[in-house]
Amino acid sequence: MPKLSVRHALLATLASISLLTTGCSAAATATAPAAADVPSTTAPTPDTGPSRKLAVAGAPEGRPTAAARSGKDGQARKSPLKVASYDRTKRRAVISTEGIGTSPQKPAEKAPAVGDIIASGPAPGAPDGLLAKVTDVAGKTSRGTEVATEPATLGALLGDDTARGTVPVDPAAVDVEPLVEGVKVSWAKKGNVHVGPQGAKVPLGSLRIDVGASVPLPVTEGAPVAGAASVAGHVQLAPEVEFSYDGSSVLSPDSAFLGLSGRWTSGWELKGKLTAGNKPVRIPFAKLHADPVIQVGPVPVVVNLDLTVYVQVAADGSVSVEVAQDLEGGFRVGGGYTKAEGWKPVSTSDMTGTPVRAKVTAAGKVKAALGAEASIGLYGAVGVTADLAPYLRGEAAASATPGSVVGSWKLYGGVDLSGWLQLQLSVFGTPVFQHRIPLGTLNREWPLASGEAALA
């Protein structure tokens, strides 16, 4: 496996300067963040050790996450150093060596020095974890060594190592904030642990959110959708984080991937009469947040997950509906990088739905979704955003005859999937791109039911 020579390190530096110069001269419409928010792209310490194939796994449960730091040979290693505190505004950290024992077999851990790259799990002042390069050592304090830092990249820490794996998200580690009344949370995990009213029915590793009472749609004057309509149901998720890195090339990683995948199950119903002008109304009913730590060899990688589960309804005309549907399937969203093609979006879904109950009357159209907005990032920098929206769509057409109004109706199930790749994916150490990259809109639709009847 080729290693970074001094010549290669110089070339990397020149390439980094070129990339940053290009970024500074980009068009005014570009959405790149301030330079202070972009990870340092200076050349890593030449890796003189053999390339390693690192395991990707969940951090040990119930134990503090160990930090990692760059070694003299350019390879990351586990370190007993701890981030005692971090000031995000000043980018200054206090690194502690307290409690670190020594022995003839285990020499003393050296204090942090300029050039060190440190990766840490969540710490005081850094709830999203920390991936930083030491730029200055201010001196000793009562809690440890105070240092100035700048953002670093995983590429600078992982070097020419490779890693690939998928890690389930522990449902117990997900914080759920209800936004409407009647929201209930259930989950189950290994060890025969079941929580919530539906915990005994939930598969291991899954999280279920129920809207036990119907969520009423807005009926105020001027609202996009009005009428005596409501939505009730549940969403069940088993999310997994996908991570890969291949640093076998020089200058920048050969490939990388960050994504969210898993199983989605939902059962819900829309009932009532809606009158509107086809402008959708969205009602969030729960927010979910988690910061799972995955171990990429010795390196703790903090993944930031946010989901907002919502109901969205749009109607055109005056429609009365009574619809219930069960949905099940898988989804996968993320961003993949190769040296040849740069960053490319990934968005797939194989969801299918079956009608439990279906009836549409009056004339018009209606589309209702029970979906989730999701974002996934590393160390507090959002990398991928996605909107997954399984939906029901109904339409009714009327024809008048003497003494009656008769019409036909059709009902469809479907799923919309869209989103963006964000500039912050440069945390991998790949070249900075100057604008968001759309995932592209994925739409799948299937017929559920149809019929004819006298319309009200």
CSV table of C-alpha atoms in Angstrom, one decimal:
chain,number,residue,atom,x,y,z
A,1,MET,CA,0.0,0.0,0.0
A,2,PRO,CA,1.5,3.3,-1.0
A,3,LYS,CA,2.2,5.8,1.7
A,4,LEU,CA,2.4,9.6,1.8
A,5,SER,CA,5.9,10.8,1.1
A,6,VAL,CA,7.1,14.3,1.9
A,7,ARG,CA,6.6,15.1,-1.8
A,8,HIS,CA,3.0,13.9,-1.6
A,9,ALA,CA,2.5,15.9,1.6
A,10,LEU,CA,3.6,19.0,-0.2
A,11,LEU,CA,1.3,18.3,-3.1
A,12,ALA,CA,-1.6,17.8,-0.7
A,13,THR,CA,-0.9,21.2,0.8
A,14,LEU,CA,-0.8,22.9,-2.6
A,15,ALA,CA,-4.0,21.1,-3.7
A,16,SER,CA,-5.7,22.2,-0.4
A,17,ILE,CA,-4.7,25.8,-1.1
A,18,SER,CA,-6.1,25.6,-4.6
A,19,LEU,CA,-9.4,24.2,-3.3
A,20,LEU,CA,-9.8,27.0,-0.7
A,21,THR,CA,-8.9,29.6,-3.3
A,22,THR,CA,-11.5,28.2,-5.7
A,23,GLY,CA,-14.0,28.3,-2.9
A,24,CYS,CA,-13.3,32.0,-2.1
A,25,SER,CA,-13.9,33.0,-5.7
A,26,ALA,CA,-17.2,31.1,-6.1
A,27,ALA,CA,-20.3,32.9,-7.2
A,28,ALA,CA,-22.2,34.9,-4.7
A,29,THR,CA,-25.1,32.5,-4.9
A,30,ALA,CA,-23.0,29.7,-3.4
A,31,THR,CA,-24.1,28.5,0.0
A,32,ALA,CA,-20.7,27.6,1.5
A,33,PRO,CA,-20.3,28.5,5.2
A,34,ALA,CA,-17.7,30.8,6.5
A,35,ALA,CA,-14.2,29.6,6.2
A,36,ALA,CA,-14.0,29.2,10.0
A,37,ASP,CA,-16.6,26.4,9.7
A,38,VAL,CA,-14.7,24.4,7.1
A,39,PRO,CA,-12.5,21.7,8.5
A,40,SER,CA,-8.7,22.2,8.1
A,41,THR,CA,-7.5,20.6,4.8
A,42,THR,CA,-3.8,20.8,5.5
A,43,ALA,CA,-1.9,17.7,4.6
A,44,PRO,CA,-1.9,14.9,7.3
A,45,THR,CA,1.2,13.6,9.0
A,46,PRO,CA,2.7,11.1,6.6
A,47,ASP,CA,1.4,7.6,7.5
A,48,THR,CA,4.4,5.3,7.9
A,49,GLY,CA,2.5,2.4,9.4
A,50,PRO,CA,0.7,-0.4,7.5
A,51,SER,CA,-2.8,0.3,6.2
A,52,ARG,CA,-5.4,-1.1,8.5
A,53,LYS,CA,-8.9,-2.4,7.9
A,54,LEU,CA,-10.9,-1.0,10.9
A,55,ALA,CA,-14.0,-2.4,12.4
A,56,VAL,CA,-17.2,-0.3,12.6
A,57,ALA,CA,-19.3,-1.0,15.6
A,58,GLY,CA,-21.5,0.7,18.2
A,59,ALA,CA,-19.7,2.2,21.2
A,60,PRO,CA,-19.7,-0.1,24.3
A,61,GLU,CA,-22.9,0.5,26.2
A,62,GLY,CA,-22.6,1.9,29.7
A,63,ARG,CA,-18.9,2.8,29.4
A,64,PRO,CA,-17.4,6.2,28.6
A,65,THR,CA,-16.2,6.6,25.1
A,66,ALA,CA,-12.4,6.7,24.8
A,67,ALA,CA,-10.8,9.5,22.8
A,68,ALA,CA,-8.4,9.0,19.9
A,69,ARG,CA,-5.4,11.0,18.8
A,70,SER,CA,-3.0,11.0,15.9
A,71,GLY,CA,0.3,9.2,16.6
A,72,LYS,CA,3.8,9.8,15.4
A,73,ASP,CA,3.4,7.3,12.6
A,74,GLY,CA,0.3,9.2,11.4
A,75,GLN,CA,-2.1,6.5,12.5
A,76,ALA,CA,-4.9,7.1,15.0
A,77,ARG,CA,-4.7,5.3,18.3
A,78,LYS,CA,-6.9,5.1,21.4
A,79,SER,CA,-5.9,7.7,24.0
A,80,PRO,CA,-6.8,8.1,27.7
A,81,LEU,CA,-7.0,11.9,27.3
A,82,LYS,CA,-10.3,13.4,28.0
A,83,VAL,CA,-12.0,16.7,26.9
A,84,ALA,CA,-12.7,18.3,30.3
A,85,SER,CA,-14.4,21.3,28.6
A,86,TYR,CA,-14.8,23.0,25.3
A,87,ASP,CA,-15.7,26.6,24.4
A,88,ARG,CA,-17.3,26.5,21.0
A,89,THR,CA,-17.1,30.3,20.5
A,90,LYS,CA,-13.4,30.6,21.1
A,91,ARG,CA,-12.6,27.0,20.0
A,92,ARG,CA,-10.5,26.4,23.1
A,93,ALA,CA,-10.5,23.1,24.9
A,94,VAL,CA,-9.1,21.8,28.2
A,95,ILE,CA,-7.7,18.4,27.8
A,96,SER,CA,-7.4,16.4,31.0
A,97,THR,CA,-4.9,13.6,31.9
A,98,GLU,CA,-6.5,13.1,35.3
A,99,GLY,CA,-6.8,9.5,36.4
A,100,ILE,CA,-4.4,8.2,33.8
A,101,GLY,CA,-2.2,5.6,35.4
A,102,THR,CA,1.3,4.6,34.3
A,103,SER,CA,3.4,1.4,34.5
A,104,PRO,CA,6.6,0.0,32.9
A,105,GLN,CA,4.3,-1.6,30.3
A,106,LYS,CA,2.2,1.5,29.9
A,107,PRO,CA,4.3,4.7,29.7
A,108,ALA,CA,2.8,8.1,30.7
A,109,GLU,CA,0.5,9.7,28.1
A,110,LYS,CA,2.0,12.9,26.8
A,111,ALA,CA,0.0,16.2,27.1
A,112,PRO,CA,-1.5,17.4,23.9
A,113,ALA,CA,0.8,19.3,21.5
A,114,VAL,CA,0.5,21.5,18.5
A,115,GLY,CA,-0.4,19.4,15.4
A,116,ASP,CA,-2.3,16.7,17.4
A,117,ILE,CA,-5.7,15.7,16.1
A,118,ILE,CA,-8.1,14.6,18.7
A,119,ALA,CA,-11.5,12.9,18.3
A,120,SER,CA,-13.8,12.7,21.3
A,121,GLY,CA,-17.3,11.6,22.1
A,122,PRO,CA,-19.8,14.1,23.7
A,123,ALA,CA,-18.1,16.2,26.3
A,124,PRO,CA,-18.9,19.3,28.4
A,125,GLY,CA,-19.4,22.1,26.0
A,126,ALA,CA,-19.3,19.7,23.0
A,127,PRO,CA,-22.5,17.7,23.1
A,128,ASP,CA,-22.0,16.7,19.5
A,129,GLY,CA,-18.5,15.4,20.1
A,130,LEU,CA,-15.3,17.0,19.0
A,131,LEU,CA,-13.0,16.5,16.0
A,132,ALA,CA,-10.2,19.1,16.2
A,133,LYS,CA,-6.6,19.9,15.5
A,134,VAL,CA,-4.5,21.5,18.2
A,135,THR,CA,-3.1,24.9,16.9
A,136,ASP,CA,-1.6,26.3,20.2
A,137,VAL,CA,-1.0,25.2,23.7
A,138,ALA,CA,-2.0,27.9,26.2
A,139,GLY,CA,-0.7,26.2,29.3
A,140,LYS,CA,-1.7,24.2,32.3
A,141,THR,CA,-4.9,24.8,34.3
A,142,SER,CA,-6.3,23.1,37.4
A,143,ARG,CA,-8.3,20.8,35.1
A,144,GLY,CA,-5.7,20.0,32.4
A,145,THR,CA,-3.9,21.5,29.4
A,146,GLU,CA,-5.7,24.4,27.7
A,147,VAL,CA,-5.3,24.4,23.9
A,148,ALA,CA,-6.6,26.4,20.9
A,149,THR,CA,-8.1,24.3,18.1
A,150,GLU,CA,-9.5,24.4,14.6
A,151,PRO,CA,-11.8,21.9,12.9
A,152,ALA,CA,-10.1,18.8,11.6
A,153,THR,CA,-11.2,16.0,9.2
A,154,LEU,CA,-11.6,12.3,9.6
A,155,GLY,CA,-9.2,11.8,6.7
A,156,ALA,CA,-6.4,13.5,8.6
A,157,LEU,CA,-7.0,11.1,11.5
A,158,LEU,CA,-7.8,7.8,9.7
A,159,GLY,CA,-5.0,8.3,7.0
A,160,ASP,CA,-4.8,5.4,4.6
A,161,ASP,CA,-7.0,3.1,6.7
A,162,THR,CA,-10.3,1.6,5.5
A,163,ALA,CA,-13.5,1.0,7.3
A,164,ARG,CA,-17.1,-0.1,6.4
A,165,GLY,CA,-20.1,-1.0,8.5
A,166,THR,CA,-23.7,-0.5,9.6
A,167,VAL,CA,-24.6,0.3,13.2
A,168,PRO,CA,-28.2,0.1,14.5
A,169,VAL,CA,-29.4,3.1,16.6
A,170,ASP,CA,-30.3,2.2,20.1
A,171,PRO,CA,-33.9,3.2,20.6
A,172,ALA,CA,-33.3,3.8,24.3
A,173,ALA,CA,-30.8,6.6,23.3
A,174,VAL,CA,-33.4,8.5,21.2
A,175,ASP,CA,-35.0,11.6,22.9
A,176,VAL,CA,-38.6,12.2,21.9
A,177,GLU,CA,-40.3,15.6,22.3
A,178,PRO,CA,-44.1,15.4,21.8
A,179,LEU,CA,-45.5,18.4,19.9
A,180,VAL,CA,-49.2,17.6,20.3
A,181,GLU,CA,-51.3,15.9,22.9
A,182,GLY,CA,-51.8,12.1,22.7
A,183,VAL,CA,-48.3,11.2,21.5
A,184,LYS,CA,-46.9,8.0,23.1
A,185,VAL,CA,-43.5,6.3,22.7
A,186,SER,CA,-42.7,2.6,22.8
A,187,TRP,CA,-39.5,0.7,22.1
A,188,ALA,CA,-37.8,-2.6,22.7
A,189,LYS,CA,-34.2,-3.7,22.9
A,190,LYS,CA,-32.1,-6.8,23.7
A,191,GLY,CA,-32.2,-8.0,27.3
A,192,ASN,CA,-36.0,-8.3,27.2
A,193,VAL,CA,-36.4,-4.6,27.7
A,194,HIS,CA,-39.8,-3.2,26.6
A,195,VAL,CA,-41.0,0.4,27.2
A,196,GLY,CA,-44.3,2.1,26.5
A,197,PRO,CA,-47.8,1.0,25.9
A,198,GLN,CA,-46.9,-0.9,22.7
A,199,GLY,CA,-43.5,-2.1,23.9
A,200,ALA,CA,-44.4,-5.8,24.1
A,201,LYS,CA,-45.4,-5.7,20.4
A,202,VAL,CA,-42.5,-3.7,19.0
A,203,PRO,CA,-39.6,-5.7,17.4
A,204,LEU,CA,-36.2,-5.5,19.0
A,205,GLY,CA,-34.3,-2.4,18.0
A,206,SER,CA,-37.4,-0.5,16.9
A,207,LEU,CA,-39.0,2.7,18.1
A,208,ARG,CA,-42.7,3.3,17.7
A,209,ILE,CA,-44.6,6.7,18.0
A,210,ASP,CA,-48.4,6.6,18.4
A,211,VAL,CA,-50.7,9.5,18.0
A,212,GLY,CA,-53.4,7.9,20.2
A,213,ALA,CA,-55.9,10.7,19.9
A,214,SER,CA,-56.8,12.1,16.5
A,215,VAL,CA,-54.8,15.2,15.4
A,216,PRO,CA,-57.3,17.8,14.3
A,217,LEU,CA,-56.5,19.7,11.1
A,218,PRO,CA,-56.7,23.6,11.2
A,219,VAL,CA,-60.2,25.0,10.8
A,220,THR,CA,-59.3,28.7,11.2
A,221,GLU,CA,-60.4,31.1,8.6
A,222,GLY,CA,-57.9,31.3,5.7
A,223,ALA,CA,-56.2,28.0,6.7
A,224,PRO,CA,-54.9,26.0,3.7
A,225,VAL,CA,-57.1,23.1,4.7
A,226,ALA,CA,-60.4,23.4,6.6
A,227,GLY,CA,-63.1,21.2,7.8
A,228,ALA,CA,-63.9,18.6,10.5
A,229,ALA,CA,-61.0,16.2,9.6
A,230,SER,CA,-58.5,14.4,11.7
A,231,VAL,CA,-55.5,12.0,11.4
A,232,ALA,CA,-54.5,9.2,13.8
A,233,GLY,CA,-52.0,6.4,13.6
A,234,HIS,CA,-48.4,5.3,14.4
A,235,VAL,CA,-44.9,5.2,12.9
A,236,GLN,CA,-42.4,2.5,13.7
A,237,LEU,CA,-38.7,2.9,12.8
A,238,ALA,CA,-35.6,0.7,13.1
A,239,PRO,CA,-32.9,3.2,11.9
A,240,GLU,CA,-29.3,2.2,11.1
A,241,VAL,CA,-26.2,4.4,10.4
A,242,GLU,CA,-24.1,3.4,7.4
A,243,PHE,CA,-20.5,4.6,7.4
A,244,SER,CA,-17.6,3.8,5.1
A,245,TYR,CA,-14.1,5.3,4.5
A,246,ASP,CA,-11.3,4.3,2.2
A,247,GLY,CA,-8.1,6.3,2.6
A,248,SER,CA,-5.9,4.2,0.3
A,249,SER,CA,-5.3,7.0,-2.1
A,250,VAL,CA,-3.1,10.1,-1.6
A,251,LEU,CA,-4.3,13.7,-1.3
A,252,SER,CA,-7.9,12.8,-0.4
A,253,PRO,CA,-9.9,9.7,0.5
A,254,ASP,CA,-10.6,7.3,-2.4
A,255,SER,CA,-14.2,6.9,-1.3
A,256,ALA,CA,-16.6,7.6,1.6
A,257,PHE,CA,-20.2,7.2,2.5
A,258,LEU,CA,-22.6,8.4,5.2
A,259,GLY,CA,-26.2,7.4,5.3
A,260,LEU,CA,-29.3,6.4,7.2
A,261,SER,CA,-31.3,3.3,6.4
A,262,GLY,CA,-33.8,1.0,8.0
A,263,ARG,CA,-37.3,-0.4,8.2
A,264,TRP,CA,-40.4,1.8,8.3
A,265,THR,CA,-43.8,0.5,9.4
A,266,SER,CA,-46.9,2.7,9.8
A,267,GLY,CA,-50.6,2.4,10.2
A,268,TRP,CA,-52.9,5.5,10.0
A,269,GLU,CA,-56.2,6.9,9.0
A,270,LEU,CA,-57.6,10.1,7.6
A,271,LYS,CA,-61.2,10.9,8.3
A,272,GLY,CA,-63.5,13.8,7.7
A,273,LYS,CA,-64.4,16.5,5.2
A,274,LEU,CA,-61.8,18.9,3.8
A,275,THR,CA,-62.2,22.0,1.7
A,276,ALA,CA,-59.2,23.8,0.3
A,277,GLY,CA,-57.3,25.3,-2.6
A,278,ASN,CA,-54.6,22.6,-3.0
A,279,LYS,CA,-52.1,24.4,-0.6
A,280,PRO,CA,-50.6,21.8,1.8
A,281,VAL,CA,-50.7,22.2,5.6
A,282,ARG,CA,-48.0,20.4,7.7
A,283,ILE,CA,-48.4,19.6,11.4
A,284,PRO,CA,-45.3,18.3,13.2
A,285,PHE,CA,-46.3,16.0,16.1
A,286,ALA,CA,-43.0,14.7,17.5
A,287,LYS,CA,-39.3,15.6,17.3
A,288,LEU,CA,-36.6,12.9,17.8
A,289,HIS,CA,-32.9,13.4,18.5
A,290,ALA,CA,-30.0,11.1,19.1
A,291,ASP,CA,-26.2,11.3,19.2
A,292,PRO,CA,-25.0,7.7,18.8
A,293,VAL,CA,-21.3,7.1,18.9
A,294,ILE,CA,-19.9,4.5,16.5
A,295,GLN,CA,-16.3,3.2,16.9
A,296,VAL,CA,-14.3,3.2,13.7
A,297,GLY,CA,-11.3,1.3,15.0
A,298,PRO,CA,-9.9,3.5,17.8
A,299,VAL,CA,-11.8,6.6,16.6
A,300,PRO,CA,-15.1,7.6,18.3
A,301,VAL,CA,-17.3,9.0,15.5
A,302,VAL,CA,-20.3,11.0,16.8
A,303,VAL,CA,-23.3,10.8,14.6
A,304,ASN,CA,-26.1,13.4,15.0
A,305,LEU,CA,-29.6,12.3,14.1
A,306,ASP,CA,-32.7,14.5,14.0
A,307,LEU,CA,-36.2,13.5,12.9
A,308,THR,CA,-39.4,15.4,12.9
A,309,VAL,CA,-42.5,13.3,12.3
A,310,TYR,CA,-45.4,15.1,10.8
A,311,VAL,CA,-48.8,15.0,9.1
A,312,GLN,CA,-49.4,16.9,5.9
A,313,VAL,CA,-52.6,17.3,4.0
A,314,ALA,CA,-53.5,19.1,0.8
A,315,ALA,CA,-57.0,19.2,-0.8
A,316,ASP,CA,-58.5,20.7,-3.9
A,317,GLY,CA,-62.2,21.1,-3.9
A,318,SER,CA,-64.5,19.7,-1.2
A,319,VAL,CA,-63.8,16.0,-0.4
A,320,SER,CA,-65.1,13.7,2.3
A,321,VAL,CA,-62.7,10.8,3.1
A,322,GLU,CA,-62.5,7.8,5.4
A,323,VAL,CA,-59.3,6.1,4.6
A,324,ALA,CA,-57.0,3.8,6.6
A,325,GLN,CA,-53.7,2.3,5.3
A,326,ASP,CA,-50.8,0.1,6.5
A,327,LEU,CA,-47.4,0.7,5.1
A,328,GLU,CA,-44.2,-1.3,5.4
A,329,GLY,CA,-40.8,-1.3,3.7
A,330,GLY,CA,-37.2,-0.1,3.7
A,331,PHE,CA,-35.5,3.2,3.0
A,332,ARG,CA,-31.9,4.4,2.4
A,333,VAL,CA,-30.7,7.9,2.1
A,334,GLY,CA,-27.2,9.3,2.1
A,335,GLY,CA,-24.2,10.6,0.2
A,336,GLY,CA,-21.4,8.6,-1.4
A,337,TYR,CA,-18.1,9.9,-2.6
A,338,THR,CA,-15.6,8.6,-5.1
A,339,LYS,CA,-12.5,10.3,-6.4
A,340,ALA,CA,-13.8,9.9,-10.0
A,341,GLU,CA,-17.3,11.3,-9.5
A,342,GLY,CA,-17.2,13.4,-6.3
A,343,TRP,CA,-20.2,13.3,-4.0
A,344,LYS,CA,-23.3,11.6,-5.3
A,345,PRO,CA,-26.7,11.3,-3.6
A,346,VAL,CA,-28.3,8.0,-2.7
A,347,SER,CA,-32.1,7.6,-2.2
A,348,THR,CA,-34.1,4.4,-2.4
A,349,SER,CA,-37.3,3.1,-0.9
A,350,ASP,CA,-39.2,-0.2,-1.4
A,351,MET,CA,-42.3,0.7,0.7
A,352,THR,CA,-45.7,-0.9,-0.2
A,353,GLY,CA,-49.1,-0.2,1.3
A,354,THR,CA,-52.4,-2.1,1.7
A,355,PRO,CA,-55.8,-0.4,2.3
A,356,VAL,CA,-57.6,-1.3,5.5
A,357,ARG,CA,-60.6,0.9,4.8
A,358,ALA,CA,-61.3,3.3,1.8
A,359,LYS,CA,-64.1,5.6,0.9
A,360,VAL,CA,-64.1,9.0,-0.9
A,361,THR,CA,-67.2,11.1,-1.6
A,362,ALA,CA,-68.0,14.5,-3.1
A,363,ALA,CA,-65.9,16.0,-5.9
A,364,GLY,CA,-62.2,17.0,-5.6
A,365,LYS,CA,-58.7,15.7,-4.7
A,366,VAL,CA,-56.9,15.0,-1.4
A,367,LYS,CA,-53.4,14.0,-0.6
A,368,ALA,CA,-52.3,13.2,3.0
A,369,ALA,CA,-48.8,12.1,4.2
A,370,LEU,CA,-47.5,10.8,7.5
A,371,GLY,CA,-43.8,11.4,7.0
A,372,ALA,CA,-40.5,12.4,8.6
A,373,GLU,CA,-37.9,15.0,8.0
A,374,ALA,CA,-34.5,13.6,8.8
A,375,SER,CA,-31.0,15.0,9.1
A,376,ILE,CA,-27.7,13.1,9.7
A,377,GLY,CA,-24.3,14.5,10.3
A,378,LEU,CA,-21.0,14.0,12.1
A,379,TYR,CA,-19.7,16.0,15.1
A,380,GLY,CA,-22.5,18.6,14.8
A,381,ALA,CA,-22.1,19.3,11.1
A,382,VAL,CA,-25.2,18.3,9.1
A,383,GLY,CA,-24.3,16.2,6.1
A,384,VAL,CA,-27.5,14.8,4.7
A,385,THR,CA,-31.1,16.0,5.0
A,386,ALA,CA,-34.1,14.0,3.7
A,387,ASP,CA,-37.9,14.1,3.7
A,388,LEU,CA,-39.5,10.7,3.6
A,389,ALA,CA,-43.3,11.0,3.0
A,390,PRO,CA,-45.5,7.9,2.6
A,391,TYR,CA,-48.9,9.2,1.5
A,392,LEU,CA,-52.5,8.5,0.5
A,393,ARG,CA,-54.0,10.2,-2.5
A,394,GLY,CA,-57.7,10.2,-3.4
A,395,GLU,CA,-59.7,11.8,-6.2
A,396,ALA,CA,-63.4,11.9,-6.9
A,397,ALA,CA,-65.2,13.1,-10.1
A,398,ALA,CA,-68.9,13.8,-10.2
A,399,SER,CA,-71.4,13.7,-13.0
A,400,ALA,CA,-75.0,15.1,-12.7
A,401,THR,CA,-78.1,13.2,-13.9
A,402,PRO,CA,-81.7,14.2,-13.3
A,403,GLY,CA,-82.4,13.6,-9.6
A,404,SER,CA,-78.9,12.5,-8.6
A,405,VAL,CA,-75.2,13.2,-8.6
A,406,VAL,CA,-73.1,10.1,-9.4
A,407,GLY,CA,-69.4,9.8,-9.4
A,408,SER,CA,-66.3,7.6,-9.4
A,409,TRP,CA,-63.4,7.7,-7.0
A,410,LYS,CA,-59.9,6.3,-6.9
A,411,LEU,CA,-57.4,5.9,-4.1
A,412,TYR,CA,-53.6,5.5,-4.4
A,413,GLY,CA,-50.8,4.9,-1.9
A,414,GLY,CA,-47.3,6.2,-2.5
A,415,VAL,CA,-44.0,7.5,-1.2
A,416,ASP,CA,-42.1,10.7,-1.9
A,417,LEU,CA,-38.4,10.9,-0.9
A,418,SER,CA,-36.3,14.0,-1.4
A,419,GLY,CA,-33.4,15.8,0.3
A,420,TRP,CA,-29.9,17.4,0.0
A,421,LEU,CA,-26.3,16.7,0.5
A,422,GLN,CA,-24.7,19.5,2.5
A,423,LEU,CA,-21.2,21.0,2.2
A,424,GLN,CA,-20.3,19.8,5.7
A,425,LEU,CA,-19.7,16.3,4.3
A,426,SER,CA,-16.2,17.7,3.8
A,427,VAL,CA,-15.6,16.5,7.4
A,428,PHE,CA,-14.4,13.3,5.7
A,429,GLY,CA,-11.4,15.2,4.2
A,430,THR,CA,-12.9,15.2,0.7
A,431,PRO,CA,-12.7,18.3,-1.6
A,432,VAL,CA,-15.2,21.1,-0.5
A,433,PHE,CA,-18.2,21.5,-2.8
A,434,GLN,CA,-19.7,24.9,-3.0
A,435,HIS,CA,-23.4,24.3,-3.1
A,436,ARG,CA,-26.0,21.8,-1.8
A,437,ILE,CA,-26.5,18.7,-4.0
A,438,PRO,CA,-30.1,17.6,-4.3
A,439,LEU,CA,-30.9,13.9,-3.6
A,440,GLY,CA,-33.4,14.0,-6.4
A,441,THR,CA,-37.1,13.3,-5.9
A,442,LEU,CA,-38.1,9.7,-5.7
A,443,ASN,CA,-41.8,9.0,-6.2
A,444,ARG,CA,-43.5,5.6,-6.2
A,445,GLU,CA,-47.3,5.2,-6.4
A,446,TRP,CA,-49.6,2.2,-6.5
A,447,PRO,CA,-53.4,1.8,-6.7
A,448,LEU,CA,-55.3,0.9,-3.5
A,449,ALA,CA,-59.0,1.0,-4.3
A,450,SER,CA,-61.7,2.5,-6.5
A,451,GLY,CA,-65.4,2.6,-6.8
A,452,GLU,CA,-68.6,4.4,-7.9
A,453,ALA,CA,-71.3,5.8,-5.7
A,454,ALA,CA,-73.8,8.6,-5.2
A,455,LEU,CA,-71.8,11.6,-4.0
A,456,ALA,CA,-72.9,13.7,-1.1
